[in-house]
mmCIF file of C-alpha atoms and ligand atoms in Angstrom:
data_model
loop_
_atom_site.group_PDB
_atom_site.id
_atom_site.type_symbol
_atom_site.label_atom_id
_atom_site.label_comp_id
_atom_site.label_asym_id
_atom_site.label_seq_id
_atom_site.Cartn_x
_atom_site.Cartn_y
_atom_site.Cartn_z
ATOM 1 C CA UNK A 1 3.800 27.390 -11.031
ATOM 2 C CA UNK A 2 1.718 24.655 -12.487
ATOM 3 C CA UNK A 3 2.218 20.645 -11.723
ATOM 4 C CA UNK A 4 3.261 19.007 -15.106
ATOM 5 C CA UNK A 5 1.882 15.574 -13.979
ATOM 6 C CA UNK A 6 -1.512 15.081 -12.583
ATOM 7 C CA UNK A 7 -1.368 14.014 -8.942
ATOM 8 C CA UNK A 8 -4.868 11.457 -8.054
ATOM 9 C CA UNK A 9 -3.771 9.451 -5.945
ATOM 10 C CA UNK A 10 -2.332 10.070 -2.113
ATOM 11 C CA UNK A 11 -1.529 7.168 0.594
ATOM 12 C CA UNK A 12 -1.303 8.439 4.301
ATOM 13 C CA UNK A 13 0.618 6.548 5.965
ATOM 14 C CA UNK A 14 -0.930 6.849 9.731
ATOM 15 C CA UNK A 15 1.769 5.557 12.109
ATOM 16 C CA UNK A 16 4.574 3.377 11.724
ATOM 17 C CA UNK A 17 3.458 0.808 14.190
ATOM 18 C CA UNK A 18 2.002 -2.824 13.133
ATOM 19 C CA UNK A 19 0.606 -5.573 14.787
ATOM 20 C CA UNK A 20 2.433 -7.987 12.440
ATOM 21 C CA UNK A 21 6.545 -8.275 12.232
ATOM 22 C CA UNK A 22 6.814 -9.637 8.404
ATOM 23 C CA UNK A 23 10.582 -10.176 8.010
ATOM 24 C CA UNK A 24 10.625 -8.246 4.493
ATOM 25 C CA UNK A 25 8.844 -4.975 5.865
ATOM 26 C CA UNK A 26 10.801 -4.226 8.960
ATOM 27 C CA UNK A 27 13.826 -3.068 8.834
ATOM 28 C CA UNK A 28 16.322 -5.868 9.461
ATOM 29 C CA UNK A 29 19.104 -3.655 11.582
ATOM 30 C CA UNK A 30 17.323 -2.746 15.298
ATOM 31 C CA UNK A 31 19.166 0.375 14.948
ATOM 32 C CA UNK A 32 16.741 1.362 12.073
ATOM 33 C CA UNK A 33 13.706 0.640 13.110
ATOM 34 C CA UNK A 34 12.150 4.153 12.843
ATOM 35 C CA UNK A 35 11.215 6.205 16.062
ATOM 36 C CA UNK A 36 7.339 5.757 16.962
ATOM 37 C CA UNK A 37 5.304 7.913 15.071
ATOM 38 C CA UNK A 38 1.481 8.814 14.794
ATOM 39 C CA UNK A 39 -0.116 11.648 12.453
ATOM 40 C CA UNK A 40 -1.482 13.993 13.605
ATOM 41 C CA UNK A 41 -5.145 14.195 13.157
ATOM 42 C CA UNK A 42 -5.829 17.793 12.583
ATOM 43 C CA UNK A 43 -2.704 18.204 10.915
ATOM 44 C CA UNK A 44 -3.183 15.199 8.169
ATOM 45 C CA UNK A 45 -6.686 16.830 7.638
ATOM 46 C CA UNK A 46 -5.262 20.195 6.486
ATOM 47 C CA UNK A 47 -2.725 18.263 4.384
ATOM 48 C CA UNK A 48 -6.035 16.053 2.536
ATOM 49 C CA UNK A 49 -7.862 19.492 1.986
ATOM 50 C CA UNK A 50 -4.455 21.000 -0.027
ATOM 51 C CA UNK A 51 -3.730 17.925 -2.025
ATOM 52 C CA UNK A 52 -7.808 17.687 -2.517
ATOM 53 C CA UNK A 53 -7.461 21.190 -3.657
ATOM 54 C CA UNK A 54 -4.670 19.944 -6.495
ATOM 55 C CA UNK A 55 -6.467 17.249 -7.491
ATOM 56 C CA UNK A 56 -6.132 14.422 -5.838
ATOM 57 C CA UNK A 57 -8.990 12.250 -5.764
ATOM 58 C CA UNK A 58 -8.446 9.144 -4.179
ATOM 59 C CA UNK A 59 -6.865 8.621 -0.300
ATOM 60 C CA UNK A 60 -5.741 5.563 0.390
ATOM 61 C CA UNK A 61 -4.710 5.009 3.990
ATOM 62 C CA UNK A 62 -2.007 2.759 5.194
ATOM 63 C CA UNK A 63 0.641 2.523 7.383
ATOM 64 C CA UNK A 64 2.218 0.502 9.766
ATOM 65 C CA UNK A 65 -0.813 -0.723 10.085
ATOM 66 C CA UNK A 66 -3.684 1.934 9.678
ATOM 67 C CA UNK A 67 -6.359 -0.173 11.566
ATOM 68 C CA UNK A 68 -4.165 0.678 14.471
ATOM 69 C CA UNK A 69 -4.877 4.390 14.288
ATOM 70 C CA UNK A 70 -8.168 5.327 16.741
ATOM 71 C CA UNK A 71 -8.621 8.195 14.041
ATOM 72 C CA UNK A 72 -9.175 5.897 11.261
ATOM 73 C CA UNK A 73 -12.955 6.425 10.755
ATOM 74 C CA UNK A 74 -12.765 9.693 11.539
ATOM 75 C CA UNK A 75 -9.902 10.768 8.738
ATOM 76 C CA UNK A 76 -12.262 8.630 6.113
ATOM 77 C CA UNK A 77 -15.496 10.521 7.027
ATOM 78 C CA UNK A 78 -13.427 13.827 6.360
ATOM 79 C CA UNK A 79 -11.664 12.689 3.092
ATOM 80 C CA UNK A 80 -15.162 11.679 2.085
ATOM 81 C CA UNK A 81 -16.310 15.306 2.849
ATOM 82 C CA UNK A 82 -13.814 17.122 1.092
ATOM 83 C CA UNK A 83 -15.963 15.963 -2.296
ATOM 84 C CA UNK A 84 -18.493 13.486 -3.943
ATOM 85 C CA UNK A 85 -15.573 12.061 -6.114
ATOM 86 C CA UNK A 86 -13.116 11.228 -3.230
ATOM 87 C CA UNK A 87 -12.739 7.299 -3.341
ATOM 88 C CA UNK A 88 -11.487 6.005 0.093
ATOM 89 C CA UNK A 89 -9.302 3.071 0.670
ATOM 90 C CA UNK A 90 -7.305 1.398 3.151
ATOM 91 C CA UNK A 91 -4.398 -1.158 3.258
ATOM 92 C CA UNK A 92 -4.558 -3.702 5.985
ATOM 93 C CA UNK A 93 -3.184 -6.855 7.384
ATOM 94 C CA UNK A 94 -6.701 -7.871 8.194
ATOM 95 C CA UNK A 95 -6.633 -8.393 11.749
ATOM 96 C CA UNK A 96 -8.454 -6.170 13.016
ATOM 97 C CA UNK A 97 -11.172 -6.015 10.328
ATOM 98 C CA UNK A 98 -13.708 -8.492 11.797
ATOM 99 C CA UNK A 99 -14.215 -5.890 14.379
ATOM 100 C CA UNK A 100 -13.586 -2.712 12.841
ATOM 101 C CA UNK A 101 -15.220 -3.279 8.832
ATOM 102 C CA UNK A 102 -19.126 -2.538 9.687
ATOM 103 C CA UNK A 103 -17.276 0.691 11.478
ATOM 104 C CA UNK A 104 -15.107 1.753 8.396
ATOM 105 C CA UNK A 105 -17.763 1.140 6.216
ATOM 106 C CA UNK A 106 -20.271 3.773 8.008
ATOM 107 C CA UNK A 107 -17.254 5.994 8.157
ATOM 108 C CA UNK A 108 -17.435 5.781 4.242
ATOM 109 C CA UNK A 109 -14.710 3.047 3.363
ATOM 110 C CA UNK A 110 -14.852 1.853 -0.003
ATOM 111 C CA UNK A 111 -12.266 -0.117 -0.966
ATOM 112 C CA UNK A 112 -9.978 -2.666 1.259
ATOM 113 C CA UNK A 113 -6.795 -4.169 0.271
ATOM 114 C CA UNK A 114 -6.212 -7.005 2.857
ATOM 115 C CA UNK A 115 -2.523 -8.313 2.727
ATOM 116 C CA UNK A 116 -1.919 -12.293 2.968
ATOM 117 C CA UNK A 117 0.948 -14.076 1.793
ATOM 118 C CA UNK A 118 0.195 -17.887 2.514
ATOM 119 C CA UNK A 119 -2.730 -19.407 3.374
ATOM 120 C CA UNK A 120 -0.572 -21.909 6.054
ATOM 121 C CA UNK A 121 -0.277 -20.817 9.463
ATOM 122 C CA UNK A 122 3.085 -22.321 10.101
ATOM 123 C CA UNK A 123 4.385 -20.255 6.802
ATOM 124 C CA UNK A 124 2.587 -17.212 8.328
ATOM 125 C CA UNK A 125 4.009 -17.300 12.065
ATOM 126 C CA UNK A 126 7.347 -17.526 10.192
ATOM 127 C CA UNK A 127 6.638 -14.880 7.564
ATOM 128 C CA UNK A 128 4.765 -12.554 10.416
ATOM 129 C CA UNK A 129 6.409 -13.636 13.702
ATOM 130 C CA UNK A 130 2.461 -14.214 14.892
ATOM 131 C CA UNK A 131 -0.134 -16.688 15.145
ATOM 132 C CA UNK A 132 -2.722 -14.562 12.976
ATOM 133 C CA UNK A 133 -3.825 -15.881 10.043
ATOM 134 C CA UNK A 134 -7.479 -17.254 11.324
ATOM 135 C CA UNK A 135 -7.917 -13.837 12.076
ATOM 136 C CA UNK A 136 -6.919 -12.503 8.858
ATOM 137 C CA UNK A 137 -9.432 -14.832 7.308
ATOM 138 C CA UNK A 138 -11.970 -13.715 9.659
ATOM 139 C CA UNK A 139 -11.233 -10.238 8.878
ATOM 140 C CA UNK A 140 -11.597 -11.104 4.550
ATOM 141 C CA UNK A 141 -14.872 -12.469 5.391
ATOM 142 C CA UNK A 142 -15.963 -9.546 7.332
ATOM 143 C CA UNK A 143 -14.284 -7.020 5.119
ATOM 144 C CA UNK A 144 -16.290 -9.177 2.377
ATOM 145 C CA UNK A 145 -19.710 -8.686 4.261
ATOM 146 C CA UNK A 146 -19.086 -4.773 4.723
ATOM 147 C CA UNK A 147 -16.894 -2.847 1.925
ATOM 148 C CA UNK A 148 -18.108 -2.480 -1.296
ATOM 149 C CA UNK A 149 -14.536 -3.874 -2.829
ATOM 150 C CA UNK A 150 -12.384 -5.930 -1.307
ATOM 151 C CA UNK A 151 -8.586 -6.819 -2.755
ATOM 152 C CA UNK A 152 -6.142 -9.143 -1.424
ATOM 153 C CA UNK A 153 -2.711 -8.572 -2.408
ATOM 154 C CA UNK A 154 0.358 -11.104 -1.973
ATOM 155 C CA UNK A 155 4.544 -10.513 -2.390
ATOM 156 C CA UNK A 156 5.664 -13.638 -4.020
ATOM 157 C CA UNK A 157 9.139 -14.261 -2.718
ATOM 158 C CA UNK A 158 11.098 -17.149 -3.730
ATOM 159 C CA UNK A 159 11.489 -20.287 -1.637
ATOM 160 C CA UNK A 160 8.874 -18.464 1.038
ATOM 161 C CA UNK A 161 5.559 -18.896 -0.921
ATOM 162 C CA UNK A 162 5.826 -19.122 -4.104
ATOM 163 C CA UNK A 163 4.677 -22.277 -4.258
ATOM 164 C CA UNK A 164 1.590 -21.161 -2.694
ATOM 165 C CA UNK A 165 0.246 -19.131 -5.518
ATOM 166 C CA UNK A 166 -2.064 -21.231 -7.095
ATOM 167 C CA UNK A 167 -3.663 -21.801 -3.644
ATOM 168 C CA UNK A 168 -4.379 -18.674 -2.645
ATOM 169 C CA UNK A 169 -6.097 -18.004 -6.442
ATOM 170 C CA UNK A 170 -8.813 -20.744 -5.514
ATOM 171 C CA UNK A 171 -8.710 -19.445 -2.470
ATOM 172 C CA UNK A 172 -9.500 -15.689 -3.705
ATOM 173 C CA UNK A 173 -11.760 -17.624 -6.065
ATOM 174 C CA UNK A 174 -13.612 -19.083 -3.392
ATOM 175 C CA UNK A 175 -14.194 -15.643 -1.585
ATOM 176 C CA UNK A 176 -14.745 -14.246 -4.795
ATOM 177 C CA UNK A 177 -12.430 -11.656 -4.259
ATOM 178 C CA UNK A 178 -9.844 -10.046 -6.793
ATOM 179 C CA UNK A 179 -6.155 -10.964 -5.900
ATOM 180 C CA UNK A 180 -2.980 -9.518 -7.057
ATOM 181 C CA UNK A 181 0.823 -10.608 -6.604
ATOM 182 C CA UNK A 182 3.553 -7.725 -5.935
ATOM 183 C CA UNK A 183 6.872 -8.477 -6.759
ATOM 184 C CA UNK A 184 9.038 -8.238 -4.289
ATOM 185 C CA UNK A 185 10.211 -4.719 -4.164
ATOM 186 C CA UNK A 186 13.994 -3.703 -3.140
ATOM 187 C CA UNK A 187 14.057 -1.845 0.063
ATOM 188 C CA UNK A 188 17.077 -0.056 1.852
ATOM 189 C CA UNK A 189 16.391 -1.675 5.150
ATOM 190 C CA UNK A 190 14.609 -5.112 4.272
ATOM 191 C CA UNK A 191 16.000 -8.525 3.159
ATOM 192 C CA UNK A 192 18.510 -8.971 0.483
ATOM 193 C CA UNK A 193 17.263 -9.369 -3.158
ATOM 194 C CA UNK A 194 17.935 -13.211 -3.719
ATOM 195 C CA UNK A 195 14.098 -13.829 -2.965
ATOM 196 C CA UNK A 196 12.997 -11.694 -5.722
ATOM 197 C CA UNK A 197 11.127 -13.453 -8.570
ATOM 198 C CA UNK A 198 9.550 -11.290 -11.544
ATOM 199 C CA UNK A 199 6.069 -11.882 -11.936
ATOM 200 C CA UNK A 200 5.938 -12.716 -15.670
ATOM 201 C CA UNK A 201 7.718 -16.241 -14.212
ATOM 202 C CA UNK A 202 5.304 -16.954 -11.445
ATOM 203 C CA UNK A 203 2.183 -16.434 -13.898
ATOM 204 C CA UNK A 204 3.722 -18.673 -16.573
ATOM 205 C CA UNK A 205 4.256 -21.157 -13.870
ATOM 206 C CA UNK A 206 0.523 -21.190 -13.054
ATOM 207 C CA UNK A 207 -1.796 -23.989 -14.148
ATOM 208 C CA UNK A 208 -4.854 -21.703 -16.134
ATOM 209 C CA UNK A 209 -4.577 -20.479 -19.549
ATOM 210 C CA UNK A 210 -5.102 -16.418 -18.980
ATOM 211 C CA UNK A 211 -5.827 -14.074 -21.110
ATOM 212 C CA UNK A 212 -4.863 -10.044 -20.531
ATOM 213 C CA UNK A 213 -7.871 -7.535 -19.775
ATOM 214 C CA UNK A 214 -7.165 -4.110 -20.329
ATOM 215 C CA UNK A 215 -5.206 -2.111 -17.933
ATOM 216 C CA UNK A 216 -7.430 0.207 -16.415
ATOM 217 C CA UNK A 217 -6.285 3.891 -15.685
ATOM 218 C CA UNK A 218 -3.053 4.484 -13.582
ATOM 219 C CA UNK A 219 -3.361 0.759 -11.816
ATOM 220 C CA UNK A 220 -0.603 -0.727 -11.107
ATOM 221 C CA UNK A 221 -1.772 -3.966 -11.744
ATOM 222 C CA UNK A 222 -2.165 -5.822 -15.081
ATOM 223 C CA UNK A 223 -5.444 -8.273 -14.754
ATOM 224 C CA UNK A 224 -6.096 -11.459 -16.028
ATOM 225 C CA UNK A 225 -8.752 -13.961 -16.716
ATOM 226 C CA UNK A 226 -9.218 -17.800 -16.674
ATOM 227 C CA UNK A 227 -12.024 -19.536 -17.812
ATOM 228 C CA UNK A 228 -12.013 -21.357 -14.458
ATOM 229 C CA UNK A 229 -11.993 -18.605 -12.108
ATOM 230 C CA UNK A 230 -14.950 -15.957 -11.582
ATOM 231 C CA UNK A 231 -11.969 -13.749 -10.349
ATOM 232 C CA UNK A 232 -9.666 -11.537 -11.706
ATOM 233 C CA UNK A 233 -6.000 -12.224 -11.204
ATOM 234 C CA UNK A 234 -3.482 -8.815 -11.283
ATOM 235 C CA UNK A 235 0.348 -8.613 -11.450
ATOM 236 C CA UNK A 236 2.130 -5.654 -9.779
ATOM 237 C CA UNK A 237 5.435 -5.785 -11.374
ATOM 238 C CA UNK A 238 7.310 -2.660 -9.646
ATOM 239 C CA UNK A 239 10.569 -4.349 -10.480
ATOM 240 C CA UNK A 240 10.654 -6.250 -13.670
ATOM 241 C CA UNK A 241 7.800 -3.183 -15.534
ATOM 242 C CA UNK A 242 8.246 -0.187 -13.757
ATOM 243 C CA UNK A 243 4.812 1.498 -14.396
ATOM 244 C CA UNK A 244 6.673 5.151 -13.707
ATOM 245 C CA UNK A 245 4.757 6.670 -16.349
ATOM 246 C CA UNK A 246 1.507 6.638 -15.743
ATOM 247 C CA UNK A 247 2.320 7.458 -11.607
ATOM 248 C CA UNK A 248 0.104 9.875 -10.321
ATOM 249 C CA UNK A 249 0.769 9.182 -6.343
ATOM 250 C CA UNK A 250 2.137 10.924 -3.207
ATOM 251 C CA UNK A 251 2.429 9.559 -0.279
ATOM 252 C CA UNK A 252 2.400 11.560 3.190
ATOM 253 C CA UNK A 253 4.095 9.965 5.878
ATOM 254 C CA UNK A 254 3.167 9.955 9.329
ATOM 255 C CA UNK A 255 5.524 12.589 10.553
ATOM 256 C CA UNK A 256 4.279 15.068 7.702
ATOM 257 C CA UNK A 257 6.885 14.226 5.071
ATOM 258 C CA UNK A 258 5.715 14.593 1.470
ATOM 259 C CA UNK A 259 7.511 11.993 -0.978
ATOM 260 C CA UNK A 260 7.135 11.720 -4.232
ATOM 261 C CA UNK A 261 8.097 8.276 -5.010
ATOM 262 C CA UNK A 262 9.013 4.831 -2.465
ATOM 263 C CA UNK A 263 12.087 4.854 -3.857
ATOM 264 C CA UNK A 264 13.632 8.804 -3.763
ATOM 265 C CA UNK A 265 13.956 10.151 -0.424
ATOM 266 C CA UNK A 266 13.333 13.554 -1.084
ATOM 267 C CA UNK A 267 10.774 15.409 0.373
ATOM 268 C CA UNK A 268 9.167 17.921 1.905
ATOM 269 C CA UNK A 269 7.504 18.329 5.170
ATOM 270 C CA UNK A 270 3.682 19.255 4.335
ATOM 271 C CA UNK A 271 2.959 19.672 8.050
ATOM 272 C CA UNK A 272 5.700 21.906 9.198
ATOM 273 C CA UNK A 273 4.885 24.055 5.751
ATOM 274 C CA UNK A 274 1.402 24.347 6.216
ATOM 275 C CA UNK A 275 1.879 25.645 9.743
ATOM 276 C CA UNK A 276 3.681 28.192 7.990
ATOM 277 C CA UNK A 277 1.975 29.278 5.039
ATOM 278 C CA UNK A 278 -0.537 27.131 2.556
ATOM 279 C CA UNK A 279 0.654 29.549 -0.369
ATOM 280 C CA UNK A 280 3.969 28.110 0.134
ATOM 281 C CA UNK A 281 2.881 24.584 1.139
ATOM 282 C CA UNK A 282 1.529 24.454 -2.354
ATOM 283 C CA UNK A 283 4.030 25.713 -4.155
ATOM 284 C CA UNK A 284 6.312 23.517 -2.211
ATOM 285 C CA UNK A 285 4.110 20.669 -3.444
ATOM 286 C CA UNK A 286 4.119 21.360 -6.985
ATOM 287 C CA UNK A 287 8.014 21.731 -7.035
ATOM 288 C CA UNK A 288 8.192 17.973 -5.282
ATOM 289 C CA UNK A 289 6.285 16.617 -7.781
ATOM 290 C CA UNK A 290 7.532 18.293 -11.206
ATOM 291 C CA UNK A 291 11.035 17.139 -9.524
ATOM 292 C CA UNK A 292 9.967 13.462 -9.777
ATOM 293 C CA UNK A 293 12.363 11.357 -11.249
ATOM 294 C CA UNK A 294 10.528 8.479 -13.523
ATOM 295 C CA UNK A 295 13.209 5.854 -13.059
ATOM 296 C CA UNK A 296 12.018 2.309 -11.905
ATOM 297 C CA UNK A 297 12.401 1.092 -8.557
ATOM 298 C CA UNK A 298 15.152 -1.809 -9.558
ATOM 299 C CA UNK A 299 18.171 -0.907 -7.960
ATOM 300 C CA UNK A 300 17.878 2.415 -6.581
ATOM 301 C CA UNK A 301 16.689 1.869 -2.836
ATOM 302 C CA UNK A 302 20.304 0.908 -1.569
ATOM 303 C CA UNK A 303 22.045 3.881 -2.467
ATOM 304 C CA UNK A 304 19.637 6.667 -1.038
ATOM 305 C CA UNK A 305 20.349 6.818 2.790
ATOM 306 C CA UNK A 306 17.545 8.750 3.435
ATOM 307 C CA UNK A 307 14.742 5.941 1.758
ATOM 308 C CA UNK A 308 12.438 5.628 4.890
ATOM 309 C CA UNK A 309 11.456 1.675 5.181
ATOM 310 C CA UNK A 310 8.377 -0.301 4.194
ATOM 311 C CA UNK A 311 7.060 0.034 7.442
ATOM 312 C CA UNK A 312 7.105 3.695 7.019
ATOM 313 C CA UNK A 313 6.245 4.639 3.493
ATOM 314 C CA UNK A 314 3.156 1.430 3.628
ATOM 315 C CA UNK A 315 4.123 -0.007 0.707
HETATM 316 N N1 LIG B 1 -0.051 -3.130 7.454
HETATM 317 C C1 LIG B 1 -0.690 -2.953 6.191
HETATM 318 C C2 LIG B 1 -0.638 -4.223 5.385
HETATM 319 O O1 LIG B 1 -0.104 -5.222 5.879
HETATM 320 O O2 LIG B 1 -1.137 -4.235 4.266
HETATM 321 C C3 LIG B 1 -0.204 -1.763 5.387
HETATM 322 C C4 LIG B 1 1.265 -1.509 5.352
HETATM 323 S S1 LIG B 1 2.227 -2.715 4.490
HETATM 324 C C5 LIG B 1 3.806 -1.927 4.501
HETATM 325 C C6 LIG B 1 1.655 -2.450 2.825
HETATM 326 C C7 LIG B 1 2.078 -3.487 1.825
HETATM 327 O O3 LIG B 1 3.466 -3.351 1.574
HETATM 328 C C8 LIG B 1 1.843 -4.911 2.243
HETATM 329 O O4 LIG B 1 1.046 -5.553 1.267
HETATM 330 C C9 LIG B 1 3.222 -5.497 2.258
HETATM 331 O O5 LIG B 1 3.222 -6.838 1.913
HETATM 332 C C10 LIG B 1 3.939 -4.627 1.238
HETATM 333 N N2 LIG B 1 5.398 -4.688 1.326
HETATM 334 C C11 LIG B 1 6.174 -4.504 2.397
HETATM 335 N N3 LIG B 1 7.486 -4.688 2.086
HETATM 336 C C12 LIG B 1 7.512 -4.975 0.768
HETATM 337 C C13 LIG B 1 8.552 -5.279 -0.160
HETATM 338 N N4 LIG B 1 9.837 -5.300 0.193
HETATM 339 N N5 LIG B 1 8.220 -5.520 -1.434
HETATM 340 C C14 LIG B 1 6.915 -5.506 -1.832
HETATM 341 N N6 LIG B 1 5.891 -5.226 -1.009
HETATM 342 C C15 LIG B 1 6.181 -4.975 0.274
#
């Protein structure tokens, strides 16, 4: 059996534990906020050397939040290991970076995307249910010192920050670090939809004139320029552009489940199968991805009962 689309890119989600409560990531009924769950260590580094072994190249590890996870450096050095092309990259709310980036970064980290959604604190105790945000902007500056790239990456949701956008560009501008908006993605157990705003509208609502680079390999994001900015400005448009065709992820869950997509439920689990047999973990692995469906994410989260949350999957 041979996979008949190229798999690259994996994100591990490490445990579904954060230190941050962001209304749109948790689920919104106590009764489905997911068990506590870690990976296991030995067991997540068997999974890496299989999906290293069918090609994927680039680990990105997330969570919950993966910063959280007293294994972190450890599961970079060994993703590092498993080959000289292995790219390494992390998701993070940022607060713990200040401390932990000079760490990561000797672990092998080489890429950070550091999430931040307004730059006010009152906005972000509401959005986050904490008092964080000087240490997220501690943690950009030391992310900034340490890790060769360094992303931040905002949901726009309507009437929450959207007004904020053009702040947080000077602001990237200022740190001289790349920032992207994500459109507000449907989720089974988050907020209803009416916050949702595409991103084509909040870039035409922004005061520079851009002009579109190239998309480059299987990003999600489309870039931009401005002759005022040094930085490069990317859309994620899940909802509004589904960029299906050119996916070449996985993503591993903390309690060994293999999915395909965020939004289909089906899946396998790697960790239980590679207990077993890696033969059939493979061949397990193949199936789940020639079985993925290319069909947007608009829409389809509500109906699938089985569509772990946000704070699961790590976005
Ligand atoms: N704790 C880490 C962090 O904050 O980046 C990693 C996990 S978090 C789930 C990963 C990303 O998913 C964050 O940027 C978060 O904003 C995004 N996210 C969560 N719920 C989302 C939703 N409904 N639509 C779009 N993005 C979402």
């Amino acid at each position: 059996m041979r996979v008949k689309h190229p798999i690259q890119y994996l994100r591990v989600s490490l445990l579904n534990k954060c230190n941050l409560n962001c209304f749109y990531c948790r689920p919104q009924n106590e009764k489905e906020v997911p068990e506590w769950n870690r990976s296991n260590p030995d067991k997540c580094k068997q999974a890496l050397s299989l999906l290293y072994s069918m090609g994927v190249r680039k680990i990105r590890f997330t969570g919950g939040e993966p910063t959280l996870y007293k294994e972190l450096p450890d599961l970079i050095t060994f993703s590092k290991s498993l080959g000289p092309d292995v790219k390494s990259a992390l998701t993070s709310n940022g607060i713990l970076l200040a401390k932990l980036a000079p760490e990561l970064r000797l672990a092998g980290l080489d890429s950070v995307n550091i999430s931040i959604d307004t730059l006010d604190p009152t906005k972000f105790t509401s959005i986050t249910s904490r008092d964080y945000l000087d240490r997220v902007l501690d943690g950009i500056t030391c992310a900034k010192e340490y890790i060769p790239e360094v992303k931040l990456n905002t949901v726009v949701m309507k009437g929450v920050n959207d007004d904020e956008v053009a702040n947080l560009i000077e602001f990237a501008n200022s740190m001289k670090v790349n920032i992207r908006f994500i459109e507000y993605m449907p989720s089974r157990t988050g907020t209803p939809h009416y916050k949702y705003i595409s991103g084509n509208e909040i870039r035409n609502s922004l005061p520079y004139e851009f002009s579109a680079l190239g998309q480059s390999g299987a990003s999600a994001a489309r870039y931009y320029k401005a002759n005022n900015l040094d930085i490069k400005v990317g859309f994620i448009n899940p909802v509004s552009h589904s960029f299906c065709n050119n996916c070449n992820r996985l993503r591993l869950a903390a309690d060994g489940k293999l999915y395909g997509c965020l939004f289909d439920g089906r899946n396998i689990n790697l960790f239980e199968l590679l207990e077993q047999d890696d033969i059939k973990a493979q061949q397990e692995t193949i199936k789940l991805v020639n079985d993925k469906q290319f069909q947007g994410c608009s829409g389809v989260a509500s109906s699938q009962d089985n569509l772990p949350s946000f704070l699961e999957m790590g976005g």
